[in-house]
Every structure is written in structure tokens, then in C-alpha cells.
Coordinates of C-alpha atoms in Angstrom, one line a residue:
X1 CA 0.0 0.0 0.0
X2 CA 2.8 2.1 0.8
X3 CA 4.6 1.9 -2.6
X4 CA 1.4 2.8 -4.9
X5 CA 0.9 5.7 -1.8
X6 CA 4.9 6.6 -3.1
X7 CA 3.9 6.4 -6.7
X8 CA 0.5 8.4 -6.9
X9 CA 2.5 11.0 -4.9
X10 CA 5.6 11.1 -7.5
X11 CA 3.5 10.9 -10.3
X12 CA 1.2 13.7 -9.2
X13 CA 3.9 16.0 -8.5
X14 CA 5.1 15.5 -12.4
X15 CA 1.5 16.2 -13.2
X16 CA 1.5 19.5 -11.8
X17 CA 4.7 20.2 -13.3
X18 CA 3.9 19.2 -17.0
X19 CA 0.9 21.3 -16.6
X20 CA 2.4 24.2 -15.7
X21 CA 5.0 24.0 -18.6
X22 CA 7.8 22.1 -17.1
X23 CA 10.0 20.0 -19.5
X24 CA 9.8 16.1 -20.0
X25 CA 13.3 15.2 -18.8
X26 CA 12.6 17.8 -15.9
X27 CA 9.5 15.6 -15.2
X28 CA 10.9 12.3 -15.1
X29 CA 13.9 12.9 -13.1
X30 CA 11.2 14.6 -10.4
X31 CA 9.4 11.6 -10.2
X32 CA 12.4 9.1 -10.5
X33 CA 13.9 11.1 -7.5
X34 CA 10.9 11.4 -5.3
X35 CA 10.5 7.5 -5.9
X36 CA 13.9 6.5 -5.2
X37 CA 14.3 9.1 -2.2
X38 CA 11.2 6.5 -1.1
X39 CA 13.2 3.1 -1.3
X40 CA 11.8 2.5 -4.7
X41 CA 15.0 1.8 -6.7
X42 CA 13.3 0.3 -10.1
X43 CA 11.0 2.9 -11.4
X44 CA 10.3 3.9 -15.0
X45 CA 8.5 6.9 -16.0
X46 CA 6.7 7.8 -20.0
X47 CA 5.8 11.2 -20.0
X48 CA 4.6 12.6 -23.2
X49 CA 3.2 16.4 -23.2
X50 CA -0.9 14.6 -22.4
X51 CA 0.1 11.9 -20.1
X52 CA 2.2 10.6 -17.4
X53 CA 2.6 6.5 -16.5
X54 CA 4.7 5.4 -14.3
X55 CA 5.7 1.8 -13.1
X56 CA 7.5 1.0 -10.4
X57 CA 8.8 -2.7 -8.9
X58 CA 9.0 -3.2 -4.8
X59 CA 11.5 -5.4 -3.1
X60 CA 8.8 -8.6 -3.9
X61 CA 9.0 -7.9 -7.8
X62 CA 5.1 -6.5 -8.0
X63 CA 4.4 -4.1 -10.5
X64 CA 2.7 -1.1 -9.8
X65 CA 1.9 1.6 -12.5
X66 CA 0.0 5.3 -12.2
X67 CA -1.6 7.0 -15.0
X68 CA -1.9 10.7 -15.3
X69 CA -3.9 12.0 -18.3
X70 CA -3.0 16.5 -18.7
X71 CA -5.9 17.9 -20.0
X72 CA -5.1 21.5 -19.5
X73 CA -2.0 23.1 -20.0
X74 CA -0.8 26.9 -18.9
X75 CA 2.6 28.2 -17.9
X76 CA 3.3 28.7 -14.2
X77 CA 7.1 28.5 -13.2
X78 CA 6.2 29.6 -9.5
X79 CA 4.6 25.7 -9.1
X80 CA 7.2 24.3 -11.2
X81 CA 9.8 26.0 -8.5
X82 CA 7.5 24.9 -5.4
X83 CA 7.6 21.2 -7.0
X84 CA 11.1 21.1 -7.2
X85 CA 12.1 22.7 -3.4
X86 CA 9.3 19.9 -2.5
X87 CA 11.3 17.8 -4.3
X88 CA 14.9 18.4 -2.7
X89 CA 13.3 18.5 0.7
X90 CA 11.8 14.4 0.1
X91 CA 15.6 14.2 -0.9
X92 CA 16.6 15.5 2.2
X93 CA 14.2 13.2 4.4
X94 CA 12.5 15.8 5.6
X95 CA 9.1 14.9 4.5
X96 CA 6.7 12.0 4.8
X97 CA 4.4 10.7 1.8
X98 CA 1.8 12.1 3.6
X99 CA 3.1 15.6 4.5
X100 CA 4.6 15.4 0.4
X101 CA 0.7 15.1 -1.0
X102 CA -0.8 17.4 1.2
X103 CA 1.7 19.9 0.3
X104 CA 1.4 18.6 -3.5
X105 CA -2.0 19.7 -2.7
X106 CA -1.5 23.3 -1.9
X107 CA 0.8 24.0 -5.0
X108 CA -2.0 22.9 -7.5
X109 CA -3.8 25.2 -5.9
X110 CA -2.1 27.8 -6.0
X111 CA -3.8 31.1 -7.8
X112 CA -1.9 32.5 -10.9
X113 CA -1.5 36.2 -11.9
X114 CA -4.3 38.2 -10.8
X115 CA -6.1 39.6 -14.2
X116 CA -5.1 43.2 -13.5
X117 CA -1.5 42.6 -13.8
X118 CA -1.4 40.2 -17.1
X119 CA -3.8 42.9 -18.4
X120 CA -0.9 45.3 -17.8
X121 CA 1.7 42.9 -19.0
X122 CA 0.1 42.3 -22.0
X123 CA -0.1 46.2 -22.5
X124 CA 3.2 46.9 -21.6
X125 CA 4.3 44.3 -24.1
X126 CA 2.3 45.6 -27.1
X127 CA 3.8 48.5 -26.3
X128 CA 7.4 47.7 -25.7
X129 CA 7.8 45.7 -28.9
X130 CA 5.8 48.4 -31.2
X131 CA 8.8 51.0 -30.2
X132 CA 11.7 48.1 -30.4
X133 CA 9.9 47.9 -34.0
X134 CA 10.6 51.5 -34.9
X135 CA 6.9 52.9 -34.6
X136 CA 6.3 56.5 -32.5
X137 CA 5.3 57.1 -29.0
X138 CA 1.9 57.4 -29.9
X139 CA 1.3 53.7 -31.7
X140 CA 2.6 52.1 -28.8
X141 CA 0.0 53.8 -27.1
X142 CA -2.4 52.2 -29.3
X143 CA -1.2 48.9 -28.7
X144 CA -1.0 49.1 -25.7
X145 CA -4.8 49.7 -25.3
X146 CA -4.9 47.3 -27.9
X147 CA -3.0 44.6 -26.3
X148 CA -5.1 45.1 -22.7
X149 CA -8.3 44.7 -24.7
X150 CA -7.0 41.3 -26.4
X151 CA -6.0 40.0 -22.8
X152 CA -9.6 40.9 -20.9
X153 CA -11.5 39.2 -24.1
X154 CA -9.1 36.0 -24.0
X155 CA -9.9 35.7 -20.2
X156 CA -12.9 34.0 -20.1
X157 CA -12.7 31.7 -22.6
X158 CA -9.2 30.8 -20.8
X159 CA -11.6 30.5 -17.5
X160 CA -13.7 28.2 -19.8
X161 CA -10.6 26.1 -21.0
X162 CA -11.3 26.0 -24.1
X163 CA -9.3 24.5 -26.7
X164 CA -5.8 26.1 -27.1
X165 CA -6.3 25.9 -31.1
X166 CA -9.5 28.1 -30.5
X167 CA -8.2 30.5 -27.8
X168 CA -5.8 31.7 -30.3
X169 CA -7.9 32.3 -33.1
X170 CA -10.0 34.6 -31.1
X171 CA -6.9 35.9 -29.9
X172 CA -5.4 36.9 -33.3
X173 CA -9.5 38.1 -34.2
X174 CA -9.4 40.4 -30.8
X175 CA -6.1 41.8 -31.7
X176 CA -7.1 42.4 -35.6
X177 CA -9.8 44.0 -34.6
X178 CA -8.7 46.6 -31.9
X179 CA -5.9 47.4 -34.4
X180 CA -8.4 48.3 -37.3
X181 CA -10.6 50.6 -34.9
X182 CA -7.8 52.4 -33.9
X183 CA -6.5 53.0 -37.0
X184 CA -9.9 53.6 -38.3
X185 CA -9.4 57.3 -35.8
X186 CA -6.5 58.4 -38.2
X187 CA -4.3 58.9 -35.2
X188 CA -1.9 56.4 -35.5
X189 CA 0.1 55.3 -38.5
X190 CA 2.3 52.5 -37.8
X191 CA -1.1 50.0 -37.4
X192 CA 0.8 47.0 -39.0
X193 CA 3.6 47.6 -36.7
X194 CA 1.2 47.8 -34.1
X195 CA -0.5 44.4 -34.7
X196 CA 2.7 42.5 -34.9
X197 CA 3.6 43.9 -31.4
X198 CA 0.3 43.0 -30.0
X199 CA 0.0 39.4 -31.7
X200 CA 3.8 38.3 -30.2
X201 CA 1.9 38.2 -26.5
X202 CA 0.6 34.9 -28.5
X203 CA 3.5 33.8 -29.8
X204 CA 4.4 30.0 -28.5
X205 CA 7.9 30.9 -27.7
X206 CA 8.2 28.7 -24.7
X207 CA 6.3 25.7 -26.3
X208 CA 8.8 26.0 -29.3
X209 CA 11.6 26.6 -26.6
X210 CA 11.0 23.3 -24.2
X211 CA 10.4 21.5 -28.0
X212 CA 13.9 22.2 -28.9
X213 CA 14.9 21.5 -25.4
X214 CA 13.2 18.0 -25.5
X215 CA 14.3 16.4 -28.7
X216 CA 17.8 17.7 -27.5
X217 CA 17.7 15.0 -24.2
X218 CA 16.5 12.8 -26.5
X219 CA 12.9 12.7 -26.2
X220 CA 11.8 12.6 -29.5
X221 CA 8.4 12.2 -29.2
X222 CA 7.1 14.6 -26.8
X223 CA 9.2 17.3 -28.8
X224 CA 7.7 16.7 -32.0
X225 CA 4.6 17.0 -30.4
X226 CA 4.9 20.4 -29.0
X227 CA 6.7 21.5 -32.6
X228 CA 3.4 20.2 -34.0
X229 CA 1.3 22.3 -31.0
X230 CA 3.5 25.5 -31.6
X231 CA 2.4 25.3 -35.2
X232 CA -0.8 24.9 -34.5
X233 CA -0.9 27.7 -32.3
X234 CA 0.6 30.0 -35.4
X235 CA -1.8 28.9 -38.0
X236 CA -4.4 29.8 -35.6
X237 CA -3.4 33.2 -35.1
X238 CA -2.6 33.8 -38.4
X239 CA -6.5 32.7 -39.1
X240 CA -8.2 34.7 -36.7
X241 CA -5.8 38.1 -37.5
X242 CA -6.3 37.3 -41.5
X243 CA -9.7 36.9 -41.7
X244 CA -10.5 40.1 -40.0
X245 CA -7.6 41.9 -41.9
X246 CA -9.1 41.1 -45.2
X247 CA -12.8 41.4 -44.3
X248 CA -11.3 45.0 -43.3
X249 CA -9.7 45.4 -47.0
X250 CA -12.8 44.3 -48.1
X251 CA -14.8 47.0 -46.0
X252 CA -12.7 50.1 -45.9
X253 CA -9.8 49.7 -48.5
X254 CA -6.3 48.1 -49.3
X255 CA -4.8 50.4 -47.2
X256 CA -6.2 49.7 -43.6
X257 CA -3.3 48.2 -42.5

């Protein structure tokens, strides 16, 4: 009982970690540690960017395997930082199995960035990259009204958990959008400028990052398959920015954007 207590608790804490955006050989060594911290010496963990299984063989030669399925995926390194102190201290014997999952417990809990300051995050981005671009002061005003708009309309449907594929497309849409209105004043006339600086709050960066970072400790697989999400991700921004760009063409000229 104790062993599949040791398991569930390693495998859980490489749960939270893939879902917060940790890497797969970061993963597996968490859960091979925590396991072998345990006196579970034979353990074998697949993680691939959906699921976890791990399998595990006690002193008497019985098998014991978890599986994790990851439904939802976001970025938080303050869990994936929490998981791995938790994870030196079980290294350090300084926590039961018990004590381990109930503070397991509290990190998947644990709130993310309040929606006042990824609004301004957001903003500030838009903003900073629409100058680093070469546009005035006053477009990366724009975007950065344009970039806080684009973050408070992804919210909910982030809330919602909606498909990732999905998220993005209205993403690119919200962003499309904001930037023809403004333009539409006559204020601003960088607006191109201004929607690349918006759209790269979007930009998979860090899926394309742990990818690369994957397929170079050899795991194949799981890197391929966060290439393949990244591009995904792309095509579906470029779908929801382009269709509004050219039913804007279409509506008020060529030279909207």
C-alpha cells in the first residue's frame, strides 16, 4: 500500500509540473527522484506532453503503475519552483508521503497572476515591442490599449478552458480588430507595426523553446509534439488576425493596414 501511496505522490507531482509548462526530462527525473528518495529503486516513467505513466517494482517484484492524463496546460514556473524545493526537501528526508501530497496539494492550488496585472503585461508588451519595431510614441500607445483589450477578451474563454487551437484564433481576431478601430481614428500610422507587437503576447515561444529543449535530451516524441502544437498555435493566429484583416480590406480599402 505504501509503494502505490509513493507512486501516486511522485507521479502527481510531475502532473503539476507538465501542466504548468515544465520540461519532459525535468518531469521524469522529479518523479524518478521522489521514488527513489522513497526506497523505490526500479521505477520507470513515459511522459509525453498529455500523459504521465509510471511503473514502479518493490522489493517482492510486484508491478505497480499510475496513469496521469494532462488535460489542460498553462505556464506557471512559481509551481514548477515549489515542485522542485518539494522535491529536494523528500531528498533530504525531511518529509513524509503524507506531508509530500498534502503539500502537493496546496501547489496545484495555487492562484496564478491576478487579471489586472497580465492585463498590464500584456499592455506593456504591445507597447514595448511596437517602439523596439521602430513605430512612435503614440502607436505604442495604441497597442498598448490594444493589447489590454486582447488579454480581458481571452480571459474567459481561458476561464472556460477552451481548446488552445480556439483560444488563439480569437486571440489573433481580438487583436485584428482593436488594431483596425484604432486606425480607423487616423491617429496612429504605424497599425501594422502595431499588430505584430500585439500578436507576439501569443507567440508560443516557450512551447517552441521546451520542443527544442526535448528532442535535444533525446525525447523525440514529446518534442515533436509540442513542434506540431507551436504550429498549430501560429496557423491559428494567423487565421483569426487574417480573416479580419481582409474582411477590413474588403470593408474600408487596401490600405487599412
Amino acid at each position: 500500500m505504501e509503494s502505490s501511496r509513493i507512486i501516486y505522490v511522485a507521479t502527481y507531482a510531475g502532473k503539476i509540473m507538465l501542466e504548468s509548462g515544465g520540461e519532459i526530462y525535468r518531469v521524469e527525473d522529479t518523479i524518478n527522484r521522489i521514488c527513489q528518495a522513497y526506497g523505490i529503486k526500479q521505477v520507470d516513467s513515459f511522459v509525453v506532453p498529455t500523459a504521465i505513466i509510471t511503473s514502479a517494482v518493490k522489493d517482492d517484484f510486484r508491478s505497480k503503475t499510475v496513469i496521469k492524463r494532462i488535460k489542460h496546460r498553462s505556464f506557471n514556473l512559481q509551481k514548477i519552483v515549489r515542485v522542485n524545493e518539494l522535491s529536494r526537501a523528500i531528498v533530504a528526508d525531511k518529509l513524509s508521503v503524507h506531508e509530500a501530497y498534502r503539500e502537493l496539494k496546496e501547489i496545484e492550488q495555487m492562484k496564478g497572476y491576478p487579471l489586472w496585472l497580465s492585463t498590464l503585461f500584456y499592455a506593456l508588451i504591445s507597447a514595448a515591442y511596437t517602439i523596439f519595431f521602430g513605430a512612435s510614441v503614440l502607436d505604442a500607445i495604441g497597442a498598448f490599449v490594444a493589447g489590454a483589450v486582447m488579454r480581458l477578451i481571452l480571459y474567459p474563454f481561458e476561464k472556460g478552458q477552451f481548446n488552445v487551437v480556439f483560444i488563439h484564433v480569437i486571440g489573433g481576431a481580438a487583436a485584428a480588430i482593436g488594431i483596425v478601430l484604432l486606425t480607423l481614428t487616423g491617429w496612429f500610422q504605424m497599425s501594422n507595426m502595431m499588430l505584430i507587437s500585439v500578436l507576439m503576447n501569443l507567440f508560443p515561444g516557450l512551447i517552441m523553446a521546451n520542443a527544442l529543449r526535448d528532442i535535444m535530451a533525446g525525447d523525440f516524441l514529446s518534442g515533436m509534439s509540442r513542434v506540431s502544437e507551436a504550429l498549430l498555435i501560429a496557423i491559428a493566429i494567423a487565421v483569426g488576425s487574417g480573416s479580419v484583416i481582409g474582411l477590413s480590406m474588403s470593408l474600408f480599402g487596401s490600405d487599412i493596414l
